[in-house]
DNA sequence: CAGCATCCATAAGGATACTG
DNA sequence: CAGTATCCTTATGGATGCTG
């Protein structure tokens, strides 16, 4: 099953925003889709080293429900499904930019380990 | 025990930033401390309706470890402890502002329920 | 290819009682 | 006042196998 419909009320805007980006891969999914415009399931999977099929599917479904991601299914054999960001997804991604910059600073400051992405860098 | 020292490497800045604000009350703790400058344990508790002592203590300790919060203990009877933000805490809070604004928009858009804060509003 | 179903391990959060 | 300690429930994420 997916995420339960969030029981209590939100306390503030941060709370409401964090609710839709919390999840191990959601920030990265947002980044991938924003960078490439459109991605198929398998492409997305390759872009997120270590993600399981289950988690990728689950996160994509939740983000679809939250109005961040658009899912386009083509009735072909073999099946093809393309994911892209909605306008809300794009604005969220822009709102996340300063946070990402802060995070990069934190990594640099504390000398955390990072992964080497095949594509140049998300940093 | 508190949070484990985070096993894997960070994938991107968002990832590294989310790691320190994930936790049911952390965004709000940041907000409270930024708004008031200095808060005692009990004041903080009143500002976070519904938080348990355990979670508040735990979150504060993690945020201290992450260099976001400063904890000042006064050797008095009865004991007094004051919490405030470090410079890193303040910059994080600023980086969170656009996300908070996005969240407020989302609440408005989707008609989510919110709590009525005693103090004017976190929204 | 793009998934769904099932089972399982760990992490996050909460309730309650007690203390320097 | 400002916490600890303990026990318990739920949420999150992962492994594996199967399917239209």
Short mmCIF file of C-alpha atoms (C1' of nucleotides) in Angstrom, two decimals:
data_model
loop_
_atom_site.label_atom_id
_atom_site.label_comp_id
_atom_site.label_asym_id
_atom_site.label_seq_id
_atom_site.Cartn_x
_atom_site.Cartn_y
_atom_site.Cartn_z
CA UNK A 1 0.00 0.00 0.00
CA UNK A 2 1.05 3.58 -0.50
CA UNK A 3 1.27 6.29 2.08
CA UNK A 4 -1.73 6.85 4.30
CA UNK A 5 -3.58 10.11 3.58
CA UNK A 6 -1.77 12.06 6.34
CA UNK A 7 -3.80 12.09 9.49
CA UNK A 8 -3.31 15.37 11.33
CA UNK A 9 -3.41 18.91 9.99
CA UNK A 10 -0.30 20.69 8.79
CA UNK A 11 1.41 22.99 11.22
CA UNK A 12 3.15 25.22 8.71
CA UNK A 13 4.21 25.47 5.09
CA UNK A 14 7.51 23.68 5.69
CA UNK A 15 5.53 20.84 7.15
CA UNK A 16 3.26 20.65 4.11
CA UNK A 17 6.18 20.80 1.69
CA UNK A 18 8.30 18.27 3.55
CA UNK A 19 5.35 15.89 3.47
CA UNK A 20 5.64 15.54 -0.30
CA UNK A 21 9.44 15.37 -0.59
CA UNK A 22 10.11 13.03 2.30
CA UNK A 23 11.03 9.67 0.95
CA UNK A 24 14.47 8.41 0.23
CA UNK A 25 14.46 9.13 -3.50
CA UNK A 26 11.92 11.89 -4.07
CA UNK A 27 14.35 14.77 -4.20
CA UNK A 28 16.41 12.91 -6.73
CA UNK A 29 13.40 11.89 -8.81
CA UNK A 30 12.44 15.54 -8.97
CA UNK A 31 15.95 16.44 -10.01
CA UNK A 32 16.14 13.74 -12.68
CA UNK A 33 12.81 14.66 -14.22
CA UNK A 34 13.58 18.35 -14.14
CA UNK A 35 16.94 17.81 -15.79
CA UNK A 36 15.70 15.49 -18.56
CA UNK A 37 12.12 16.62 -19.06
CA UNK A 38 10.81 13.14 -19.75
CA UNK A 39 12.05 9.78 -18.46
CA UNK A 40 10.94 6.20 -18.84
CA UNK A 41 10.74 3.88 -15.84
CA UNK A 42 13.97 2.06 -16.64
CA UNK A 43 15.86 5.28 -17.35
CA UNK A 44 14.78 6.69 -14.03
CA UNK A 45 15.87 3.52 -12.36
CA UNK A 46 19.33 3.76 -13.87
CA UNK A 47 19.55 7.37 -12.72
CA UNK A 48 18.89 6.35 -9.10
CA UNK A 49 21.61 3.84 -8.28
CA UNK A 50 20.38 1.50 -5.59
CA UNK A 51 16.65 2.14 -5.79
CA UNK A 52 14.41 -0.93 -5.80
CA UNK A 53 11.54 -1.32 -8.27
CA UNK A 54 9.10 -1.26 -5.44
CA UNK A 55 10.32 2.01 -4.00
CA UNK A 56 10.57 3.68 -7.38
CA UNK A 57 7.02 2.69 -8.26
CA UNK A 58 5.73 3.68 -4.85
CA UNK A 59 7.41 7.08 -4.86
CA UNK A 60 6.25 7.81 -8.40
CA UNK A 61 2.66 6.92 -7.48
CA UNK A 62 2.72 9.14 -4.43
CA UNK A 63 4.20 12.01 -6.37
CA UNK A 64 1.52 11.51 -9.00
CA UNK A 65 -1.14 11.65 -6.29
CA UNK A 66 0.47 14.77 -4.89
CA UNK A 67 0.27 16.39 -8.30
CA UNK A 68 4.02 16.63 -8.84
CA UNK A 69 4.49 14.03 -11.54
CA UNK A 70 2.64 13.28 -14.75
CA UNK A 71 2.46 9.66 -15.90
CA UNK A 72 1.84 8.97 -19.57
CA UNK A 73 1.09 5.37 -20.55
CA UNK A 74 1.45 4.27 -24.18
CA UNK A 75 -0.60 1.25 -25.22
CA UNK A 76 2.23 -0.54 -26.96
CA UNK A 77 3.97 -3.87 -26.78
CA UNK A 78 6.37 -3.81 -25.04
CA UNK A 79 4.75 -1.30 -22.72
CA UNK A 80 6.13 2.20 -22.47
CA UNK A 81 5.47 4.69 -19.70
CA UNK A 82 6.88 8.17 -19.57
CA UNK A 83 7.20 10.33 -16.50
CA UNK A 84 7.53 14.09 -16.40
CA UNK A 85 7.02 16.93 -13.94
CA UNK A 86 3.80 18.89 -13.67
CA UNK A 87 3.93 22.64 -13.21
CA UNK A 88 3.65 22.11 -9.44
CA UNK A 89 6.57 19.71 -9.59
CA UNK A 90 8.66 22.30 -11.36
CA UNK A 91 7.84 25.05 -8.88
CA UNK A 92 8.64 22.70 -6.02
CA UNK A 93 11.95 21.92 -7.59
CA UNK A 94 12.75 25.61 -7.84
CA UNK A 95 11.76 26.09 -4.21
CA UNK A 96 14.18 23.31 -3.28
CA UNK A 97 17.16 24.94 -4.97
CA UNK A 98 18.34 27.02 -1.97
CA UNK A 99 18.01 23.98 0.26
CA UNK A 100 20.12 21.99 -2.18
CA UNK A 101 22.77 24.69 -2.12
CA UNK A 102 22.76 24.64 1.68
CA UNK A 103 23.17 20.87 1.58
CA UNK A 104 26.14 21.11 -0.76
CA UNK A 105 27.71 23.56 1.66
CA UNK A 106 27.09 21.14 4.50
CA UNK A 107 28.70 18.26 2.62
CA UNK A 108 31.72 20.39 1.87
CA UNK A 109 31.88 21.69 5.44
CA UNK A 110 31.68 18.33 7.13
CA UNK A 111 33.50 16.30 4.53
CA UNK A 112 30.69 13.84 3.98
CA UNK A 113 31.06 11.12 1.46
CA UNK A 114 29.13 11.43 -1.77
CA UNK A 115 28.43 9.09 -4.65
CA UNK A 116 29.88 9.63 -8.07
CA UNK A 117 26.99 10.04 -10.44
CA UNK A 118 27.56 8.83 -13.97
CA UNK A 119 26.14 12.08 -15.22
CA UNK A 120 28.34 15.05 -14.29
CA UNK A 121 26.86 15.87 -10.91
CA UNK A 122 23.76 16.69 -8.94
CA UNK A 123 25.86 18.75 -6.65
CA UNK B 1 19.29 6.10 21.28
CA UNK B 2 19.44 8.87 18.76
CA UNK B 3 19.76 8.59 15.06
CA UNK B 4 22.39 6.31 13.60
CA UNK B 5 25.27 8.15 11.90
CA UNK B 6 23.81 7.82 8.41
CA UNK B 7 25.27 4.86 6.59
CA UNK B 8 25.57 5.59 2.88
CA UNK B 9 26.95 8.63 1.11
CA UNK B 10 24.79 11.56 0.10
CA UNK B 11 23.55 11.64 -3.44
CA UNK B 12 23.01 15.37 -3.72
CA UNK B 13 22.64 18.55 -1.71
CA UNK B 14 18.92 18.10 -1.26
CA UNK B 15 19.64 14.72 0.21
CA UNK B 16 22.15 16.16 2.67
CA UNK B 17 19.82 18.98 3.68
CA UNK B 18 16.76 16.76 4.04
CA UNK B 19 18.78 14.50 6.29
CA UNK B 20 18.96 17.19 8.96
CA UNK B 21 15.38 18.50 8.71
CA UNK B 22 13.58 15.18 8.43
CA UNK B 23 11.86 14.48 11.66
CA UNK B 24 8.32 15.36 12.50
CA UNK B 25 9.10 18.55 14.42
CA UNK B 26 12.43 19.81 13.15
CA UNK B 27 11.09 22.36 10.70
CA UNK B 28 8.93 23.81 13.41
CA UNK B 29 11.73 23.82 16.01
CA UNK B 30 13.81 25.78 13.53
CA UNK B 31 10.97 28.18 12.99
CA UNK B 32 10.30 28.66 16.71
CA UNK B 33 13.93 29.30 17.53
CA UNK B 34 14.38 31.65 14.62
CA UNK B 35 11.29 33.62 15.57
CA UNK B 36 12.10 33.93 19.27
CA UNK B 37 15.87 33.86 19.31
CA UNK B 38 16.07 31.91 22.57
CA UNK B 39 13.65 29.38 24.02
CA UNK B 40 13.60 27.21 27.10
CA UNK B 41 12.60 23.54 26.92
CA UNK B 42 9.09 24.10 28.27
CA UNK B 43 8.45 27.11 26.02
CA UNK B 44 9.47 25.10 23.01
CA UNK B 45 7.19 22.33 24.12
CA UNK B 46 4.24 24.67 24.35
CA UNK B 47 5.03 25.99 20.89
CA UNK B 48 4.85 22.48 19.42
CA UNK B 49 1.38 21.24 20.31
CA UNK B 50 1.39 17.46 20.48
CA UNK B 51 5.10 16.82 20.74
CA UNK B 52 6.21 14.35 23.42
CA UNK B 53 9.09 15.08 25.77
CA UNK B 54 11.00 12.22 24.27
CA UNK B 55 10.73 13.46 20.71
CA UNK B 56 11.53 17.04 21.61
CA UNK B 57 14.65 16.00 23.51
CA UNK B 58 15.70 13.64 20.77
CA UNK B 59 15.22 16.15 17.97
CA UNK B 60 17.05 18.86 19.90
CA UNK B 61 19.98 16.54 20.55
CA UNK B 62 20.21 15.57 16.89
CA UNK B 63 20.02 19.17 15.78
CA UNK B 64 22.74 20.01 18.26
CA UNK B 65 24.90 17.24 16.85
CA UNK B 66 24.20 18.52 13.35
CA UNK B 67 25.40 21.96 14.38
CA UNK B 68 22.03 23.69 13.96
CA UNK B 69 21.13 24.33 17.57
CA UNK B 70 23.07 25.69 20.52
CA UNK B 71 22.24 24.40 24.00
CA UNK B 72 23.09 26.55 26.99
CA UNK B 73 22.78 24.95 30.43
CA UNK B 74 22.61 27.13 33.53
CA UNK B 75 23.66 25.50 36.78
CA UNK B 76 20.67 26.66 38.78
CA UNK B 77 17.90 25.15 40.85
CA UNK B 78 15.46 24.67 39.33
CA UNK B 79 17.46 23.84 36.20
CA UNK B 80 17.31 26.14 33.22
CA UNK B 81 18.33 25.29 29.68
CA UNK B 82 18.12 27.67 26.78
CA UNK B 83 18.09 26.73 23.12
CA UNK B 84 18.98 28.95 20.20
CA UNK B 85 20.04 28.61 16.58
CA UNK B 86 23.64 28.54 15.46
CA UNK B 87 24.67 30.41 12.36
CA UNK B 88 24.22 27.22 10.35
CA UNK B 89 20.73 26.84 11.78
CA UNK B 90 19.88 30.35 10.67
CA UNK B 91 21.18 29.86 7.14
CA UNK B 92 19.26 26.60 6.90
CA UNK B 93 16.12 28.37 8.00
CA UNK B 94 16.63 30.98 5.30
CA UNK B 95 17.19 28.24 2.72
CA UNK B 96 13.90 26.68 3.81
CA UNK B 97 11.88 29.85 3.24
CA UNK B 98 10.99 29.23 -0.43
CA UNK B 99 9.97 25.69 0.44
CA UNK B 100 7.74 27.00 3.19
CA UNK B 101 6.12 29.39 0.76
CA UNK B 102 5.53 26.54 -1.67
CA UNK B 103 3.96 24.54 1.13
CA UNK B 104 1.62 27.36 2.06
CA UNK B 105 0.56 27.51 -1.57
CA UNK B 106 -0.05 23.78 -1.55
CA UNK B 107 -2.18 24.00 1.59
CA UNK B 108 -4.24 26.78 0.06
CA UNK B 109 -4.52 24.95 -3.26
CA UNK B 110 -5.64 21.66 -1.83
CA UNK B 111 -7.61 22.97 1.12
CA UNK B 112 -5.69 21.02 3.70
CA UNK B 113 -6.55 21.41 7.31
CA UNK B 114 -4.16 23.40 9.46
CA UNK B 115 -3.84 23.96 13.18
CA UNK B 116 -4.53 27.29 14.75
CA UNK B 117 -1.35 28.37 16.42
CA UNK B 118 -1.75 30.50 19.51
CA UNK B 119 0.82 32.86 18.09
CA UNK B 120 -0.41 34.61 14.96
CA UNK B 121 0.70 32.08 12.38
CA UNK B 122 3.54 30.07 10.98
CA UNK B 123 1.90 30.29 7.62
"C1'" DC C 1 9.12 -3.35 -20.10
"C1'" DA C 2 6.89 -1.95 -16.27
"C1'" DG C 3 4.97 -3.29 -12.93
"C1'" DC C 4 2.36 -5.95 -8.53
"C1'" DA C 5 2.24 -9.21 -4.36
"C1'" DT C 6 4.22 -10.94 -0.43
"C1'" DC C 7 7.12 -11.28 3.35
"C1'" DC C 8 10.59 -9.31 6.34
"C1'" DA C 9 14.00 -6.06 8.86
"C1'" DT C 10 14.79 -1.83 10.75
"C1'" DA C 11 13.76 2.91 11.88
"C1'" DA C 12 10.73 6.45 13.53
"C1'" DG C 13 7.56 7.88 16.66
"C1'" DG C 14 4.53 7.59 20.94
"C1'" DA C 15 2.84 6.47 26.01
"C1'" DT C 16 3.95 6.16 30.44
"C1'" DA C 17 6.60 6.18 34.59
"C1'" DC C 18 10.41 7.84 37.05
"C1'" DT C 19 14.60 11.24 38.52
"C1'" DG C 20 18.56 14.84 39.70
"C1'" DC D 1 12.33 22.15 35.33
"C1'" DA D 2 14.30 19.33 32.21
"C1'" DG D 3 15.02 15.61 31.29
"C1'" DT D 4 15.81 9.42 31.31
"C1'" DA D 5 14.23 4.78 30.80
"C1'" DT D 6 11.31 1.35 29.09
"C1'" DC D 7 7.97 -0.66 26.35
"C1'" DC D 8 5.12 -0.65 22.34
"C1'" DT D 9 3.04 0.58 17.63
"C1'" DT D 10 3.53 2.15 13.12
"C1'" DA D 11 6.03 3.69 9.09
"C1'" DT D 12 9.67 3.03 5.85
"C1'" DG D 13 12.40 0.53 3.04
"C1'" DG D 14 14.25 -3.89 1.02
"C1'" DA D 15 14.33 -8.87 -1.19
"C1'" DT D 16 12.27 -12.01 -3.99
"C1'" DG D 17 9.14 -14.00 -7.18
"C1'" DC D 18 5.50 -13.49 -10.55
"C1'" DT D 19 2.67 -11.20 -14.61
"C1'" DG D 20 0.13 -8.62 -18.63
#
